[in-house]
Short mmCIF file of C-alpha atoms and ligand atoms in Angstrom, two decimals:
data_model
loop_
_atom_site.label_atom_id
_atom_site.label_comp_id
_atom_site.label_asym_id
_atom_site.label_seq_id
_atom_site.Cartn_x
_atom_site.Cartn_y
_atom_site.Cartn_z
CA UNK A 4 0.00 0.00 0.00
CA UNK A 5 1.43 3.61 -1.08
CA UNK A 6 0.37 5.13 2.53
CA UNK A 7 3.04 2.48 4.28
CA UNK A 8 5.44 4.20 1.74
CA UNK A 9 5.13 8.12 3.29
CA UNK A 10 7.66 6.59 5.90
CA UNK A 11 10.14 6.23 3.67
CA UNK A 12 10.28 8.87 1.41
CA UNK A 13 9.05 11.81 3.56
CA UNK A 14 10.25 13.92 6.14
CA UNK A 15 8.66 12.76 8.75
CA UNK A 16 7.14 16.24 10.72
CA UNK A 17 3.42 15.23 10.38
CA UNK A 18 3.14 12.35 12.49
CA UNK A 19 0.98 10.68 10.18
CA UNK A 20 0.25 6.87 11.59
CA UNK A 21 -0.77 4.21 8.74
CA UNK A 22 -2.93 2.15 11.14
CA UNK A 23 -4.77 5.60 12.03
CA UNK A 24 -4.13 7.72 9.26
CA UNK A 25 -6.97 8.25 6.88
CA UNK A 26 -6.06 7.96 2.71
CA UNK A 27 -7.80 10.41 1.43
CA UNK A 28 -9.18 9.62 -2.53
CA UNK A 29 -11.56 12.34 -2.88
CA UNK A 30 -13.81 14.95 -1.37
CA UNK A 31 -17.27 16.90 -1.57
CA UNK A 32 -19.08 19.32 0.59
CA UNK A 33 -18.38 18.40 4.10
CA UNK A 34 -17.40 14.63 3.33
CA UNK A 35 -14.17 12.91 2.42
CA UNK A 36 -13.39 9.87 1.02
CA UNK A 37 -10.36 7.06 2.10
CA UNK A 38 -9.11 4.79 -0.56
CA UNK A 39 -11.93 1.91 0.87
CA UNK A 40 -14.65 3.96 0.02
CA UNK A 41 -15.74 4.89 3.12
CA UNK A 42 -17.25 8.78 3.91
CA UNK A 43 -16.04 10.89 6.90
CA UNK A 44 -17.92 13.85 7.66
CA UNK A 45 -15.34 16.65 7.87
CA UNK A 46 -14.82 18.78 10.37
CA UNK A 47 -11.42 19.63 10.31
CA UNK A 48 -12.09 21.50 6.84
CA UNK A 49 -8.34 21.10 5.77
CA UNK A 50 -7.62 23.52 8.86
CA UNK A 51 -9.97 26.02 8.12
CA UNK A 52 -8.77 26.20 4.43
CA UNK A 53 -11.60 24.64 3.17
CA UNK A 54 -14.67 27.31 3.43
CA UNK A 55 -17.39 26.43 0.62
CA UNK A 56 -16.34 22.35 1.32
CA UNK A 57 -14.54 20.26 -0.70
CA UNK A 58 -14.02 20.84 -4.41
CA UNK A 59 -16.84 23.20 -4.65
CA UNK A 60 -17.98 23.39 -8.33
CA UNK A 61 -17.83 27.09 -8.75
CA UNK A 62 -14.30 27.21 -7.26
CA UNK A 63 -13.27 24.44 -9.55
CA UNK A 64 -14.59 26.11 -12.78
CA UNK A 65 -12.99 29.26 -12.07
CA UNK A 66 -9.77 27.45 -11.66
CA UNK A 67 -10.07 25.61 -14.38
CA UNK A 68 -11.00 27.79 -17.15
CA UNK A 69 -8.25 29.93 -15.85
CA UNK A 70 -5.55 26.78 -15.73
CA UNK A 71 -6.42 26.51 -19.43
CA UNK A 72 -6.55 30.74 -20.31
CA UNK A 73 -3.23 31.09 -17.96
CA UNK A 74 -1.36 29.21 -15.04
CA UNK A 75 1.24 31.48 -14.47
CA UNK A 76 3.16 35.05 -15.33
CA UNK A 77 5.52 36.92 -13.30
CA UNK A 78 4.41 39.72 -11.10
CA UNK A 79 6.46 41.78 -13.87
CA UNK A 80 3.26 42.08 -15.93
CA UNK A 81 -0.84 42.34 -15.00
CA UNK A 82 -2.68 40.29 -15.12
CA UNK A 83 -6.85 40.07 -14.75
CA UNK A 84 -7.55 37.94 -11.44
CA UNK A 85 -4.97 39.24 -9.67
CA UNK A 86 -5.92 43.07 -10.26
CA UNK A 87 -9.98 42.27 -9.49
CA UNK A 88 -9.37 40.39 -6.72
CA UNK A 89 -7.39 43.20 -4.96
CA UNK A 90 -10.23 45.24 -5.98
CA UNK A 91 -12.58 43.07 -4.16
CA UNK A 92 -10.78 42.47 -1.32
CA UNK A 93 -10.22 46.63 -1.33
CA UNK A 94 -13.71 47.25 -1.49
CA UNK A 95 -14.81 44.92 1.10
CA UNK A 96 -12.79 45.51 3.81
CA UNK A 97 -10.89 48.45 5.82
CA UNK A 98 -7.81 48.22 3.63
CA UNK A 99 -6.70 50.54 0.58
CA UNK A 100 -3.55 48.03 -0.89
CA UNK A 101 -3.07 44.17 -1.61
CA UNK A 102 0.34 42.35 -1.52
CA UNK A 103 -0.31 38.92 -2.49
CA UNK A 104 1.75 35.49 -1.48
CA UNK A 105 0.99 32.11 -0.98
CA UNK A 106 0.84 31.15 2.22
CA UNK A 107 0.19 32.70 5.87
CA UNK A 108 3.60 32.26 7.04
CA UNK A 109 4.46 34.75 4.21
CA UNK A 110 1.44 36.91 4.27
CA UNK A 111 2.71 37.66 8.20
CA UNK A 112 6.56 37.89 6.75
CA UNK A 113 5.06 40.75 4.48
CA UNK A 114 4.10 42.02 7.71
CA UNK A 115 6.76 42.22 9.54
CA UNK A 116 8.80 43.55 6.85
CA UNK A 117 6.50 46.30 6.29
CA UNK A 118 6.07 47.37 9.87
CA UNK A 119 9.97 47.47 10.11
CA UNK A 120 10.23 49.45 6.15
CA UNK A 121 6.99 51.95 7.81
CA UNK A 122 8.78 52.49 10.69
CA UNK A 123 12.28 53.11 9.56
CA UNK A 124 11.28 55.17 6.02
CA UNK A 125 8.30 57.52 7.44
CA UNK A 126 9.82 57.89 10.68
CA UNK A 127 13.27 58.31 10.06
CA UNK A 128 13.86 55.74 13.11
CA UNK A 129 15.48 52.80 14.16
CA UNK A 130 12.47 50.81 15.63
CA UNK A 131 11.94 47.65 14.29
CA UNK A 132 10.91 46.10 17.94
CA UNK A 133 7.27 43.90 17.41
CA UNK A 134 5.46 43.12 20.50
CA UNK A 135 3.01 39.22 20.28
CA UNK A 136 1.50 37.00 22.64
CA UNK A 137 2.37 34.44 24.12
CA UNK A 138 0.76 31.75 22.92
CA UNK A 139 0.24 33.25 19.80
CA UNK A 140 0.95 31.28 16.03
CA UNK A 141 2.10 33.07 13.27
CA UNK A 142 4.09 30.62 11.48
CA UNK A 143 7.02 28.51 10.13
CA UNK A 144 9.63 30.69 8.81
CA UNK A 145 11.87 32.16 10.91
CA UNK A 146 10.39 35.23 11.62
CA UNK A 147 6.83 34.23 12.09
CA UNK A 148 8.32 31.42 14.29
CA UNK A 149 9.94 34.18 15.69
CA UNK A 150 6.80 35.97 16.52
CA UNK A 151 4.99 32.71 17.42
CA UNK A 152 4.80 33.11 21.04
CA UNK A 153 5.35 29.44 22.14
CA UNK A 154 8.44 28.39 23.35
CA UNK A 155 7.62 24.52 22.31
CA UNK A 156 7.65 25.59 18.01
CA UNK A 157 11.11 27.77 18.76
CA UNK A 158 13.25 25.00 20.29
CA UNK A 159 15.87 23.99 18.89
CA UNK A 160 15.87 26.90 16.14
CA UNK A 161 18.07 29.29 18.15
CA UNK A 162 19.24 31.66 16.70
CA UNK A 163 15.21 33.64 16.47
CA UNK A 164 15.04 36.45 14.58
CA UNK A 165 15.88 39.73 16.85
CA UNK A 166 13.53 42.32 18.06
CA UNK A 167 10.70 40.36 19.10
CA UNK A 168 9.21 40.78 22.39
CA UNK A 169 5.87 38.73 24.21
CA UNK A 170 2.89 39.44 26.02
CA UNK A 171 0.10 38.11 27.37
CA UNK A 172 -2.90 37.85 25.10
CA UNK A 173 -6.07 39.98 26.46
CA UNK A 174 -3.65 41.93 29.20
CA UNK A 175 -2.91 45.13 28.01
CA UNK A 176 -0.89 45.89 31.08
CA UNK A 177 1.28 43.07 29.94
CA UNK A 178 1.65 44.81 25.96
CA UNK A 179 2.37 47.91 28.13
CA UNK A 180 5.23 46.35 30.08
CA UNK A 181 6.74 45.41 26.67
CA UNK A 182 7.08 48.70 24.69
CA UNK A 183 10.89 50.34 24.01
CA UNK A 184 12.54 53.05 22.05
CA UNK A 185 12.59 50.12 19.63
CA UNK A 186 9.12 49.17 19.34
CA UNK A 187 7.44 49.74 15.68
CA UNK A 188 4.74 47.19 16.14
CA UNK A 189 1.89 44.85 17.67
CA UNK A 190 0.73 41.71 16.18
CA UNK A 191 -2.37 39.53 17.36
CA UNK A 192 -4.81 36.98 16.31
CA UNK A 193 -8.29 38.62 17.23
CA UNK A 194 -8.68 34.79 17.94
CA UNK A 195 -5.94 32.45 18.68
CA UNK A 196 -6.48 29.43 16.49
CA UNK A 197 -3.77 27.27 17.46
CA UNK A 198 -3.13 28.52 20.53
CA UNK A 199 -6.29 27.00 21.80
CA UNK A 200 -9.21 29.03 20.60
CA UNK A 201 -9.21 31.98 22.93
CA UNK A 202 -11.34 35.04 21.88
CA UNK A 203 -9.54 38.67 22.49
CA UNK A 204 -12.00 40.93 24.17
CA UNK A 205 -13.05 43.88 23.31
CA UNK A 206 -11.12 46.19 26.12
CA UNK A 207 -8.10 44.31 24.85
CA UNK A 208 -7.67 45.11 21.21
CA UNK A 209 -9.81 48.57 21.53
CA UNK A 210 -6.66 49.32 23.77
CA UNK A 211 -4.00 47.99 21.81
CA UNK A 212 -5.64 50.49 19.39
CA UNK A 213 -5.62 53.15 21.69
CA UNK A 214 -2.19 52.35 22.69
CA UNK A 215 -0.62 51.54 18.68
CA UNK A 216 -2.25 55.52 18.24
CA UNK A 217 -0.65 57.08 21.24
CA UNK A 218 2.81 55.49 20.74
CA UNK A 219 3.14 55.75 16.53
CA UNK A 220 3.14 51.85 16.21
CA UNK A 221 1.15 49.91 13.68
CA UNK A 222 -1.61 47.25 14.71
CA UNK A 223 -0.68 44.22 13.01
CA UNK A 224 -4.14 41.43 13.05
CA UNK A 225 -2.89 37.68 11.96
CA UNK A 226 -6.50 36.65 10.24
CA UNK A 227 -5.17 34.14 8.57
CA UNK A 228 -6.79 31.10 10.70
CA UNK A 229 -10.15 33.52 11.51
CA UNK A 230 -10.43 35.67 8.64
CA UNK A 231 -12.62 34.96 5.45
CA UNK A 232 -16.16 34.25 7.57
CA UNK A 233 -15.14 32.04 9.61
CA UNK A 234 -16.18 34.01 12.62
CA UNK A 235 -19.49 35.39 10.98
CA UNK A 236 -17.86 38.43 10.12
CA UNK A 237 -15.65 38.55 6.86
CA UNK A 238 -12.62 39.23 9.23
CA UNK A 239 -13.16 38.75 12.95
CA UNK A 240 -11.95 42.36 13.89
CA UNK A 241 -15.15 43.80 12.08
CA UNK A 242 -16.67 42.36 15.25
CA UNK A 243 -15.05 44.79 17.24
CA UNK A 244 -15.11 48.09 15.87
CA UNK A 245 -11.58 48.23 15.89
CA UNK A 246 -9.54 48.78 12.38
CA UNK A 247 -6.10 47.24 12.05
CA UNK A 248 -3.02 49.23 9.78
CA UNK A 249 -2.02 45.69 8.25
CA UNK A 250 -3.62 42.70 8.34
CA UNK A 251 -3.18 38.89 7.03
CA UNK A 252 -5.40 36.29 5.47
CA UNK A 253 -4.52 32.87 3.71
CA UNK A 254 -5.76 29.42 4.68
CA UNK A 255 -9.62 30.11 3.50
CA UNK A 256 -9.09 32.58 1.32
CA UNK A 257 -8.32 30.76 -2.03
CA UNK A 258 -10.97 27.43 -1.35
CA UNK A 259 -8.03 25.07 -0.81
CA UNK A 260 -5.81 26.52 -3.46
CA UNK A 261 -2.60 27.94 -2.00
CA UNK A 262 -2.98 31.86 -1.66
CA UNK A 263 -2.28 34.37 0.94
CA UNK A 264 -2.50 38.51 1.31
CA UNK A 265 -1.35 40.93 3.34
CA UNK A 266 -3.22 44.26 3.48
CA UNK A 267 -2.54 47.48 4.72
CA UNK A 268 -3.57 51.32 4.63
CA UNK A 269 -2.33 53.69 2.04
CA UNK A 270 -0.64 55.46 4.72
CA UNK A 271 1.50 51.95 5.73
CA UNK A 272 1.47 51.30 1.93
CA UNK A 273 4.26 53.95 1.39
CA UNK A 274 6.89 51.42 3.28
CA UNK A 275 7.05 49.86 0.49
CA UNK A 276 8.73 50.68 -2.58
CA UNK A 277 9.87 48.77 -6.04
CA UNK A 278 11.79 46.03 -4.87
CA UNK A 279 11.12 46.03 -1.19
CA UNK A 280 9.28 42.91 -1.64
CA UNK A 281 7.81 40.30 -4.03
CA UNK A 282 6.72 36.41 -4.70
CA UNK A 283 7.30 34.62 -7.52
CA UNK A 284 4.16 32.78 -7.62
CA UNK A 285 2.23 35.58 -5.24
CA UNK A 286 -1.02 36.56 -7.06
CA UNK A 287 -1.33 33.30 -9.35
CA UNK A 288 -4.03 33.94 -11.58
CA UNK A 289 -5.58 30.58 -10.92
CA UNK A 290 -5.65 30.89 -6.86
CA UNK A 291 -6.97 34.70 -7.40
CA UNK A 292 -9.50 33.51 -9.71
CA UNK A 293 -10.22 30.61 -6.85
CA UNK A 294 -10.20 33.24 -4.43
CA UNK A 295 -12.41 35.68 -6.07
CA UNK A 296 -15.38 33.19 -6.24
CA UNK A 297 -14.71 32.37 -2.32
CA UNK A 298 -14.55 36.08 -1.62
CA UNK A 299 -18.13 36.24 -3.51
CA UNK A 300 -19.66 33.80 -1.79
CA UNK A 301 -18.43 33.79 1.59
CA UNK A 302 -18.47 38.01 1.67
CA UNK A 303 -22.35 38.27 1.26
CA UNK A 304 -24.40 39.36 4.27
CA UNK A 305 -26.72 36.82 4.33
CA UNK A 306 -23.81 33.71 4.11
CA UNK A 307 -22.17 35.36 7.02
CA UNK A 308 -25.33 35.33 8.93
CA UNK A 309 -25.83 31.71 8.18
CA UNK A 310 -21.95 31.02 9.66
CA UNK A 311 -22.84 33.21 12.71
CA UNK A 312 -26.28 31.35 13.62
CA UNK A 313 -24.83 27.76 12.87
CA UNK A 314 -22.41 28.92 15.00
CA UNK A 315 -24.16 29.78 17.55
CA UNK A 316 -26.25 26.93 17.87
CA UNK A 317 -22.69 24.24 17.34
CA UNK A 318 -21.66 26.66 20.61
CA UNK A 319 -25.05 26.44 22.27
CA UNK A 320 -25.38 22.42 21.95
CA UNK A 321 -22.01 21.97 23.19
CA UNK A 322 -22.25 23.85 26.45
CA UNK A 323 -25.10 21.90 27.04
CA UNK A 324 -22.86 18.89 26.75
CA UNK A 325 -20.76 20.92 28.98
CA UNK A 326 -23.19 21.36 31.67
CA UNK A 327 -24.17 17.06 31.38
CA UNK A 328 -20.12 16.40 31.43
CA UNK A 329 -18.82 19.13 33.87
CA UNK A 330 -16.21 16.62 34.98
CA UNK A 331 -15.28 15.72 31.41
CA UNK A 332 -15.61 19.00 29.78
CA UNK A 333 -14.01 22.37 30.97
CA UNK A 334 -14.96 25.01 28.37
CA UNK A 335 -16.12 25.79 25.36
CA UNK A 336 -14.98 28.49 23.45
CA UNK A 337 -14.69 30.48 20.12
CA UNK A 338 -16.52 32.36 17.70
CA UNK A 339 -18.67 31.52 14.38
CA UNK A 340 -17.32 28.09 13.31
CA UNK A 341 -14.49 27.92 15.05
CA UNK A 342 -14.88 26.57 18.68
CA UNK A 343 -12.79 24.87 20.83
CA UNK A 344 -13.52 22.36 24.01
CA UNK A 345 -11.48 22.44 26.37
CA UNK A 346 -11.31 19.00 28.65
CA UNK A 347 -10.25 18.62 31.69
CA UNK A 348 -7.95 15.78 31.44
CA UNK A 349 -5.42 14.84 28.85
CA UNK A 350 -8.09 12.85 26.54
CA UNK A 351 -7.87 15.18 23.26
CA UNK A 352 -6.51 12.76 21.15
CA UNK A 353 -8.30 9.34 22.16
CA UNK A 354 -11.69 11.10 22.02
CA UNK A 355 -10.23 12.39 18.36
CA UNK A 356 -9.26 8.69 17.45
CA UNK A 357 -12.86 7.34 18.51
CA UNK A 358 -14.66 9.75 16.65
CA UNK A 359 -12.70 9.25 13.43
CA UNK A 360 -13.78 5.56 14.51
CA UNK A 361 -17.17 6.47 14.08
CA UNK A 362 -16.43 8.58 10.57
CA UNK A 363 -16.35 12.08 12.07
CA UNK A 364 -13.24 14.16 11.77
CA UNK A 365 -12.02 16.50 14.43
CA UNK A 366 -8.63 18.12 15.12
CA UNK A 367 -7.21 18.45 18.79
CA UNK A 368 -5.12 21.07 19.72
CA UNK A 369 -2.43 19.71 22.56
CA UNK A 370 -3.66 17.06 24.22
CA UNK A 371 -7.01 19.05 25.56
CA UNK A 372 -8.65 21.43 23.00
CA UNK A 373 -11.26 19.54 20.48
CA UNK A 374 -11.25 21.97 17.47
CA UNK A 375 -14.25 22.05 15.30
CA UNK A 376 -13.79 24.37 11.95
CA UNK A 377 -16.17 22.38 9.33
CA UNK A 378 -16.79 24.13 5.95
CA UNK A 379 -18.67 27.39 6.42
CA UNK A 380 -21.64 25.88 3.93
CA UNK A 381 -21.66 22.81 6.68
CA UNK A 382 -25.75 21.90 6.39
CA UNK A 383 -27.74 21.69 9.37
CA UNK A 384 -27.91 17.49 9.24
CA UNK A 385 -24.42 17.46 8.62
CA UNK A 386 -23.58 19.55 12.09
CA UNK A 387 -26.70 17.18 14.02
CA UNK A 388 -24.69 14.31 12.93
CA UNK A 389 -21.26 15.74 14.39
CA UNK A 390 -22.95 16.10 17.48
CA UNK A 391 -24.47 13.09 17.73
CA UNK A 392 -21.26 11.63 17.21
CA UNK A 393 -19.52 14.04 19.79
CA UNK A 394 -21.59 13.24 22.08
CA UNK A 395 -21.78 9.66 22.19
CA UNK A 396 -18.08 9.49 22.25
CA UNK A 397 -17.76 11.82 25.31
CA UNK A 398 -20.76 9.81 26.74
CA UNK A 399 -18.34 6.92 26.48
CA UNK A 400 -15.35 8.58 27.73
CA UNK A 401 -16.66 10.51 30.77
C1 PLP B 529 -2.05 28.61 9.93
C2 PLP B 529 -1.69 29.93 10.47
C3 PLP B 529 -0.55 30.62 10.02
C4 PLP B 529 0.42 30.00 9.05
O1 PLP B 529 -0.14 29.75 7.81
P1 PLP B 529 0.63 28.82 6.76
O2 PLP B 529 -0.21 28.94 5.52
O3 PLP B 529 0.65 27.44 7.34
O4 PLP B 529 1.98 29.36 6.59
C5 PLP B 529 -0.33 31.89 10.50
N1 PLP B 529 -1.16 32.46 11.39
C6 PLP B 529 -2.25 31.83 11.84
C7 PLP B 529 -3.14 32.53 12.81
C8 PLP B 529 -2.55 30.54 11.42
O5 PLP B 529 -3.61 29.91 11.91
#
């Protein structure tokens, strides 16, 4: 069997398990496929990358009918899905300017580099100091692992990337305590994804506004995991009132085809000059044609509605579990359709294992957050039959 091959031939950083492992053939809506035949209902959604579901038709003909007009130019010439779907994302959002990549990591990278260029070519001063959480993710490359605020992704990396300082997430004091002649920046997730699923309050990032305003720095928001709907809001900071000067989105934004964007006022904009920065496949006409048909879709009013009342009820049904399990079950948390449950023993991955047993995929973040992200189109049977399956598996394990 080609799965007891991966071994072999790959690196091995997933921790993929061929006993365990699901082989996945194919996929629609909320369901994949394994190479037996046999369905699993989703919710994992390809880490929150997979927004309309799997293959969704008008994704696919976009990309198609572009793969055949044009893969692939260099960013030294225009093209047509790049340029409308900067114009889209312009117009339906805070931001005035679009860099494109293809991945969070380097949507996040365009951000630090920017908040350093902003600070250094408009001020005329050496701050290039950025102040995260702790806790926070931002990343694999050496600066957004640099920023990542978790001491378990840095090890064994050493040397990090200089200038980066942590803080507690939702403890403005803390981003206080932080702040130098050096600092040029703050970066947060309005909701830590893999950190756990915690929401920032209000007070907290309506401060680090406050506080970004009164000491010249630039608000930096890492949407990339909780932008594109996911929350019920296009980005989550609309939720709050509170405007960013940059901010990142990837994983849903191109339906499961690699894209990612940074964007930024016209004011940060000017950081950047010819030959600041660039991508070689950043703004692929097929993922921005991908990505304009997600951006459709998932931008209207009345989608984001739907996300924000499934949501709620996914929320609602599982603190009822809560309340039934209170020994098994500490929290539950999160925003839209992405929640986490917090247990109070180490059982994440066992209760993940039984449920993929019973054909329901769930992710688990440690060994004690259950993290539930299915596709943003995820029907009403579809999220009934997660939590039947949720909850006969906690049942089980109480
Ligand atoms: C996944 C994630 C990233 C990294 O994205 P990649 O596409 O894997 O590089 C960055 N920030 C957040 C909040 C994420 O969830």
């Amino acid at each position: 069997m080609l799965k007891n091959e991966e071994a072999q031939y790959m690196i091995n950083v997933y921790n993929r398990q061929p006993e365990l492992t699901p082989f996945l053939v194919k996929g629609e809506g909320s369901y994949v496929w394994d190479e037996e035949g046999t369905a699993h209902l989703d919710f994992v959604g390809g880490l929150a990358v997979n927004a309309l579901g799997h293959s969704p038709p008008d994704v696919v003909k976009a990309a198609c009918e572009q793969l055949e007009r044009l893969i692939h130019t260099s960013n030294l010439y225009y093209t047509e899905p790049q340029i409308k779907l900067a114009r889209s994302l312009v117009q339906r959002t805070s931001a005035d300017r679009v860099f494109f990549c293809n991945s969070g990591a380097e949507a996040n990278e365009a951000a630090i580099k920017l908040a350093r260029k902003y600070a250094r070519t408009l001020h005329r001063e050496d701050r290039y100091e950025i102040i995260t959480a702790l806790n926070s993710f931002h990343g694999r490359t050496m600066g957004t692992l640099t920023a990542t605020g978790q001491e378990k992704a840095q090890k064994g990396f050493a040397p990090l990337l200089p200038g980066f300082r942590y803080a507690h997430f939702n403890d403005l004091r803390s981003f206080k305590s932080q702040l130098s002649a050096k600092t040029c920046a703050v970066m947060v997730e309005p909701l830590q994804g893999e950190g756990g699923i915690h929401l920032a309050t209000g007070e907290f990032l309506a401060g680090l506004r406050q506080l970004c305003d009164e000491q010249e720095l630039l608000l930096i928001f890492d949407e990339v995991q909780c932008g594109m709907g996911r929350t019920g809001a296009l980005f989550a900071f609309e939720h709050y009132g509170v405007l960013p000067d940059i901010f990142t989105a990837a994983k849903a934004l191109g339906g499961g085809l690699p894209i990612g964007a940074m964007l930024c006022t016209e004011e940060v904009a000017k950081g950047f000059s010819p030959g600041d920065h660039a991508s070689t496949f950043g703004g692929n006409p097929v993922a921005c044609a991908a990505a304009q048909v997600v951006l459709e879709q998932v931008g209207r009013e009345d989608f984001l509605q739907e996300v924000s009342r499934k949501g709620e009820h996914l929320k609602g049904e599982l603190s009822r579990l809560t309340e039934k399990l209170p020994a098994l079950i500490k929290e539950v948390r999160g925003k839209g359709l992405l929640l986490g449950v917090e247990l109070n023993e180490d059982k994440g991955k066992e209760i993940q294992r039984k449920c993929q047993e019973k054909r329901l995929l769930i992710n688990c973040i440690g060994e004690r957050v259950l993290r539930l992200m299915p596709p943003l189109n995820v029907k009403q049977e579809e999220i009934e039959k997660a939590l039947a399956i949720l909850t006969e598996v906690l049942l089980e394990n109480k």
